[in-house]
mmCIF file of C-alpha atoms in Angstrom:
data_model
loop_
_atom_site.group_PDB
_atom_site.id
_atom_site.type_symbol
_atom_site.label_atom_id
_atom_site.label_comp_id
_atom_site.label_asym_id
_atom_site.label_seq_id
_atom_site.Cartn_x
_atom_site.Cartn_y
_atom_site.Cartn_z
ATOM 1 C CA GLN A 11 16.710 1.848 -8.759
ATOM 2 C CA LYS A 12 13.555 1.436 -6.744
ATOM 3 C CA GLU A 13 11.658 -1.770 -7.301
ATOM 4 C CA VAL A 14 8.655 0.101 -8.692
ATOM 5 C CA GLU A 15 8.761 3.538 -10.316
ATOM 6 C CA GLN A 16 5.842 5.689 -11.366
ATOM 7 C CA ASN A 17 5.732 8.926 -13.290
ATOM 8 C CA SER A 18 4.830 11.201 -10.440
ATOM 9 C CA GLY A 19 2.428 13.395 -12.397
ATOM 10 C CA PRO A 20 0.192 15.070 -11.554
ATOM 11 C CA LEU A 21 -2.009 14.051 -14.438
ATOM 12 C CA SER A 22 -5.025 16.093 -15.400
ATOM 13 C CA VAL A 23 -7.644 14.976 -17.943
ATOM 14 C CA PRO A 24 -11.105 16.210 -18.889
ATOM 15 C CA GLU A 25 -14.196 14.215 -18.032
ATOM 16 C CA GLY A 26 -14.831 11.480 -20.575
ATOM 17 C CA ALA A 27 -11.186 11.207 -21.656
ATOM 18 C CA ILE A 28 -8.837 8.246 -21.259
ATOM 19 C CA ALA A 29 -6.381 8.556 -18.388
ATOM 20 C CA SER A 30 -3.143 6.610 -18.805
ATOM 21 C CA LEU A 31 -1.021 5.783 -15.783
ATOM 22 C CA ASN A 32 2.373 4.143 -16.135
ATOM 23 C CA CYS A 33 4.740 2.183 -13.990
ATOM 24 C CA THR A 34 8.112 0.476 -14.519
ATOM 25 C CA TYR A 35 9.675 -2.157 -12.323
ATOM 26 C CA SER A 36 12.997 -3.804 -11.633
ATOM 27 C CA ASP A 37 13.888 -7.475 -11.890
ATOM 28 C CA ARG A 38 13.362 -7.797 -8.161
ATOM 29 C CA VAL A 39 9.615 -7.560 -8.483
ATOM 30 C CA SER A 40 8.461 -9.390 -11.539
ATOM 31 C CA GLN A 41 5.663 -11.720 -10.689
ATOM 32 C CA SER A 42 2.391 -9.942 -10.148
ATOM 33 C CA PHE A 43 1.235 -6.365 -10.140
ATOM 34 C CA PHE A 44 -1.492 -4.386 -8.528
ATOM 35 C CA TRP A 45 -3.104 -1.011 -8.964
ATOM 36 C CA TYR A 46 -4.485 0.736 -5.915
ATOM 37 C CA ARG A 47 -6.550 3.884 -5.747
ATOM 38 C CA GLN A 48 -6.151 6.216 -2.794
ATOM 39 C CA TYR A 49 -8.488 9.121 -2.238
ATOM 40 C CA SER A 50 -7.145 12.042 -0.251
ATOM 41 C CA GLY A 51 -7.172 11.226 3.451
ATOM 42 C CA LYS A 52 -8.210 7.628 2.836
ATOM 43 C CA SER A 53 -6.406 4.306 2.686
ATOM 44 C CA PRO A 54 -5.502 2.502 -0.563
ATOM 45 C CA GLU A 55 -8.058 0.199 -2.155
ATOM 46 C CA LEU A 56 -7.253 -2.466 -4.722
ATOM 47 C CA ILE A 57 -8.782 -1.880 -8.148
ATOM 48 C CA MET A 58 -6.856 -4.233 -10.461
ATOM 49 C CA SER A 59 -4.371 -7.082 -10.370
ATOM 50 C CA ILE A 60 -2.470 -8.541 -13.324
ATOM 51 C CA TYR A 61 -0.123 -11.496 -13.555
ATOM 52 C CA SER A 62 0.526 -12.297 -17.186
ATOM 53 C CA ASN A 63 1.493 -10.366 -20.284
ATOM 54 C CA GLY A 64 -1.279 -8.597 -22.094
ATOM 55 C CA ASP A 65 -4.394 -6.716 -21.136
ATOM 56 C CA LYS A 66 -6.908 -7.275 -18.384
ATOM 57 C CA GLU A 67 -10.158 -5.367 -18.461
ATOM 58 C CA ASP A 68 -12.602 -4.657 -15.660
ATOM 59 C CA GLY A 69 -15.317 -2.171 -16.485
ATOM 60 C CA ARG A 70 -13.726 1.149 -17.358
ATOM 61 C CA PHE A 71 -10.306 -0.022 -16.176
ATOM 62 C CA THR A 72 -7.705 -1.861 -18.261
ATOM 63 C CA ALA A 73 -4.398 -3.010 -16.839
ATOM 64 C CA GLN A 74 -1.582 -3.801 -19.254
ATOM 65 C CA LEU A 75 1.554 -5.769 -18.495
ATOM 66 C CA ASN A 76 4.643 -6.059 -20.668
ATOM 67 C CA LYS A 77 7.237 -8.198 -18.930
ATOM 68 C CA ALA A 78 9.833 -7.801 -21.677
ATOM 69 C CA SER A 79 9.800 -4.031 -21.194
ATOM 70 C CA GLN A 80 9.123 -4.292 -17.433
ATOM 71 C CA TYR A 81 6.214 -1.976 -17.831
ATOM 72 C CA VAL A 82 2.736 -1.876 -16.292
ATOM 73 C CA SER A 83 0.001 0.564 -17.116
ATOM 74 C CA LEU A 84 -3.550 1.377 -16.131
ATOM 75 C CA LEU A 85 -6.019 2.935 -18.533
ATOM 76 C CA ILE A 86 -9.176 4.530 -17.252
ATOM 77 C CA ARG A 87 -11.752 5.037 -19.978
ATOM 78 C CA ASP A 88 -14.535 7.595 -19.804
ATOM 79 C CA SER A 89 -12.830 9.236 -16.835
ATOM 80 C CA GLN A 90 -15.113 10.718 -14.212
ATOM 81 C CA PRO A 91 -14.444 13.385 -11.589
ATOM 82 C CA SER A 92 -14.917 10.617 -9.007
ATOM 83 C CA ASP A 93 -11.774 8.965 -10.431
ATOM 84 C CA SER A 94 -9.707 11.865 -9.102
ATOM 85 C CA ALA A 95 -7.299 10.215 -6.680
ATOM 86 C CA THR A 96 -3.744 9.009 -6.341
ATOM 87 C CA TYR A 97 -3.074 5.741 -8.127
ATOM 88 C CA LEU A 98 -0.447 3.441 -6.696
ATOM 89 C CA CYS A 99 1.309 0.725 -8.644
ATOM 90 C CA ALA A 100 2.626 -2.227 -6.636
ATOM 91 C CA GLY A 101 4.549 -5.375 -7.430
ATOM 92 C CA ASP A 102 5.752 -8.408 -5.579
ATOM 93 C CA ARG A 103 8.460 -11.024 -5.849
ATOM 94 C CA GLY A 104 6.128 -13.937 -6.247
ATOM 95 C CA SER A 105 7.046 -15.408 -2.920
ATOM 96 C CA THR A 106 4.433 -16.715 -0.576
ATOM 97 C CA LEU A 107 4.755 -13.581 1.510
ATOM 98 C CA GLY A 108 2.335 -10.707 1.362
ATOM 99 C CA ARG A 109 4.859 -7.915 1.004
ATOM 100 C CA LEU A 110 4.215 -5.455 -1.797
ATOM 101 C CA TYR A 111 6.577 -2.886 -3.276
ATOM 102 C CA PHE A 112 4.776 0.355 -4.036
ATOM 103 C CA GLY A 113 5.547 3.172 -6.393
ATOM 104 C CA ARG A 114 5.133 6.693 -5.071
ATOM 105 C CA GLY A 115 1.854 7.149 -6.888
ATOM 106 C CA THR A 116 0.427 9.333 -9.625
ATOM 107 C CA GLN A 117 -2.121 11.972 -8.711
ATOM 108 C CA LEU A 118 -4.964 12.081 -11.219
ATOM 109 C CA THR A 119 -7.426 14.941 -11.533
ATOM 110 C CA VAL A 120 -10.448 14.614 -13.796
ATOM 111 C CA TRP A 121 -12.048 17.975 -14.425
ATOM 112 C CA PRO A 122 -15.666 18.381 -15.528
ATOM 113 C CA LYS B 23 -18.448 -7.753 7.545
ATOM 114 C CA ALA B 24 -16.359 -5.283 9.516
ATOM 115 C CA GLY B 25 -13.236 -3.947 7.851
ATOM 116 C CA VAL B 26 -9.738 -3.546 9.211
ATOM 117 C CA THR B 27 -9.720 -1.270 12.214
ATOM 118 C CA GLN B 28 -6.808 0.703 13.549
ATOM 119 C CA THR B 29 -6.488 2.564 16.800
ATOM 120 C CA PRO B 30 -5.850 5.275 17.567
ATOM 121 C CA ARG B 31 -6.622 7.198 14.406
ATOM 122 C CA TYR B 32 -4.544 10.211 15.336
ATOM 123 C CA LEU B 33 -1.662 10.590 17.707
ATOM 124 C CA ILE B 34 0.672 13.390 18.716
ATOM 125 C CA LYS B 35 3.902 12.526 20.489
ATOM 126 C CA THR B 36 7.160 14.252 21.265
ATOM 127 C CA ARG B 37 10.657 13.161 20.328
ATOM 128 C CA GLY B 38 12.033 10.417 22.506
ATOM 129 C CA GLN B 39 8.658 8.985 23.471
ATOM 130 C CA GLN B 40 7.424 5.616 22.408
ATOM 131 C CA VAL B 41 4.124 4.677 20.787
ATOM 132 C CA THR B 42 2.029 1.558 20.256
ATOM 133 C CA LEU B 43 -0.417 1.247 17.388
ATOM 134 C CA SER B 44 -3.070 -1.424 17.128
ATOM 135 C CA CYS B 45 -4.628 -3.214 14.172
ATOM 136 C CA SER B 46 -7.592 -5.566 14.180
ATOM 137 C CA PRO B 47 -7.861 -7.513 10.922
ATOM 138 C CA ILE B 48 -10.984 -8.577 9.112
ATOM 139 C CA SER B 49 -12.497 -11.639 10.731
ATOM 140 C CA GLY B 50 -10.856 -14.737 9.302
ATOM 141 C CA HIS B 51 -7.777 -12.907 8.035
ATOM 142 C CA ARG B 52 -4.589 -14.282 9.518
ATOM 143 C CA SER B 53 -1.997 -12.156 7.737
ATOM 144 C CA VAL B 54 -1.290 -8.601 8.855
ATOM 145 C CA SER B 55 1.164 -6.245 7.166
ATOM 146 C CA TRP B 56 2.248 -2.801 8.277
ATOM 147 C CA TYR B 57 3.282 0.072 6.030
ATOM 148 C CA GLN B 58 4.525 3.583 6.625
ATOM 149 C CA GLN B 59 3.330 6.263 4.216
ATOM 150 C CA THR B 60 5.034 9.635 3.901
ATOM 151 C CA PRO B 61 4.844 12.248 1.128
ATOM 152 C CA GLY B 62 8.543 11.877 0.416
ATOM 153 C CA GLN B 63 8.948 8.087 0.459
ATOM 154 C CA GLY B 64 5.476 6.852 -0.356
ATOM 155 C CA LEU B 65 4.323 3.508 1.025
ATOM 156 C CA GLN B 66 7.126 1.551 2.629
ATOM 157 C CA PHE B 67 6.801 -1.930 4.050
ATOM 158 C CA LEU B 68 7.515 -2.340 7.732
ATOM 159 C CA PHE B 69 6.767 -5.968 8.548
ATOM 160 C CA GLU B 70 4.317 -8.782 8.091
ATOM 161 C CA TYR B 71 2.870 -11.342 10.443
ATOM 162 C CA PHE B 72 1.134 -14.603 9.811
ATOM 163 C CA SER B 73 -0.033 -16.938 12.552
ATOM 164 C CA GLU B 74 1.789 -14.913 15.210
ATOM 165 C CA THR B 75 5.118 -15.174 13.384
ATOM 166 C CA GLN B 76 6.969 -12.330 11.711
ATOM 167 C CA ARG B 77 7.445 -13.501 8.135
ATOM 168 C CA ASN B 78 9.119 -10.510 6.565
ATOM 169 C CA LYS B 79 10.670 -7.241 7.678
ATOM 170 C CA GLY B 80 11.418 -4.057 5.760
ATOM 171 C CA ASN B 81 14.436 -1.804 6.024
ATOM 172 C CA PHE B 82 13.555 0.063 9.167
ATOM 173 C CA PRO B 83 15.663 0.486 12.306
ATOM 174 C CA GLY B 84 15.190 -1.734 15.316
ATOM 175 C CA ARG B 85 13.149 1.004 16.995
ATOM 176 C CA PHE B 86 10.253 -0.338 14.955
ATOM 177 C CA SER B 87 8.865 -3.602 16.236
ATOM 178 C CA GLY B 88 5.645 -5.505 16.131
ATOM 179 C CA ARG B 89 3.816 -8.586 17.193
ATOM 180 C CA GLN B 90 0.706 -10.557 16.437
ATOM 181 C CA PHE B 91 -1.613 -12.210 18.903
ATOM 182 C CA SER B 92 -3.435 -15.516 18.670
ATOM 183 C CA ASN B 93 -6.614 -13.735 17.535
ATOM 184 C CA SER B 94 -4.605 -12.215 14.628
ATOM 185 C CA ARG B 95 -4.716 -8.716 16.082
ATOM 186 C CA SER B 96 -1.407 -6.961 15.687
ATOM 187 C CA GLU B 97 0.460 -4.155 17.351
ATOM 188 C CA MET B 98 3.442 -2.160 16.247
ATOM 189 C CA ASN B 99 5.683 -0.200 18.540
ATOM 190 C CA VAL B 100 8.052 2.622 17.815
ATOM 191 C CA SER B 101 10.500 3.523 20.550
ATOM 192 C CA THR B 102 12.554 6.699 20.904
ATOM 193 C CA LEU B 103 10.461 8.604 18.407
ATOM 194 C CA GLU B 104 12.146 10.907 15.910
ATOM 195 C CA LEU B 105 10.644 13.756 13.909
ATOM 196 C CA GLY B 106 11.010 11.668 10.759
ATOM 197 C CA ASP B 107 8.653 9.057 12.170
ATOM 198 C CA SER B 108 5.739 11.385 11.503
ATOM 199 C CA ALA B 109 3.672 9.493 8.979
ATOM 200 C CA LEU B 110 0.505 7.609 8.236
ATOM 201 C CA TYR B 111 0.842 4.041 9.474
ATOM 202 C CA LEU B 112 -1.293 1.611 7.545
ATOM 203 C CA CYS B 113 -2.188 -1.898 8.459
ATOM 204 C CA ALA B 114 -3.436 -4.375 5.887
ATOM 205 C CA SER B 115 -4.922 -7.793 6.463
ATOM 206 C CA SER B 116 -5.441 -10.673 4.084
ATOM 207 C CA VAL B 117 -6.638 -14.244 3.969
ATOM 208 C CA GLY B 118 -3.425 -16.169 4.278
ATOM 209 C CA LEU B 119 -0.874 -14.653 1.967
ATOM 210 C CA VAL B 120 -3.092 -14.005 -1.049
ATOM 211 C CA LYS B 121 -2.547 -10.398 -1.965
ATOM 212 C CA GLU B 122 -5.840 -9.902 -3.780
ATOM 213 C CA THR B 123 -7.603 -10.296 -0.490
ATOM 214 C CA GLN B 124 -5.464 -7.626 1.152
ATOM 215 C CA TYR B 125 -7.482 -4.767 2.588
ATOM 216 C CA PHE B 126 -6.067 -1.682 4.224
ATOM 217 C CA GLY B 127 -7.279 -0.128 7.429
ATOM 218 C CA PRO B 128 -7.920 3.622 7.734
ATOM 219 C CA GLY B 129 -4.484 4.215 9.186
ATOM 220 C CA THR B 130 -3.052 5.935 12.228
ATOM 221 C CA ARG B 131 -1.669 9.384 11.604
ATOM 222 C CA LEU B 132 1.295 9.994 13.891
ATOM 223 C CA LEU B 133 2.766 13.427 14.404
ATOM 224 C CA VAL B 134 6.049 13.689 16.283
ATOM 225 C CA LEU B 135 6.889 17.123 17.660
#
């Protein structure tokens, strides 16, 4: 099993809807988690980080972490066409090193 | 503040050649990580440097190597290129080893013919 798995999608939602992106992880990466957004032809940019169980909200984005189920999700409320991108889930082992383990990404399309 | 820069942005090589890619981190960032991104495998970690020392290495063959200079700039080298090395090579820099400060460069797109 890969350290981080994402449902590959693609996911398509109408403008204004809630987009839900999911990610599962193995025991090897269980400390902190990150969501990156990558527009086509661009490099990934960090949009959310989460370390403890529960929800973390930042504007229209909510990250959810459930360590018992080894599950991480990202909710995007009031989705906009500008949210159309590939979303990458990443985890780490909690070491002092900077290495991240990435899922393969979920492509999201928000149609007007 | 300037972001992470990578040169060259695009590169075409033939099998058997070698290539060197360069990464200049954000000023003040001392940690540099390299990733390979392909449609089939996604983002895979190559190696990481901090204060000129390789701190971690991914599961890539020895043809992939790197180094970091005293000014934190980093280079990676791939020798004896194979078709499967065609990918986007991303460099990311961070303040120390704090991942929230990790920013990616624009990448170098390598095509091996």
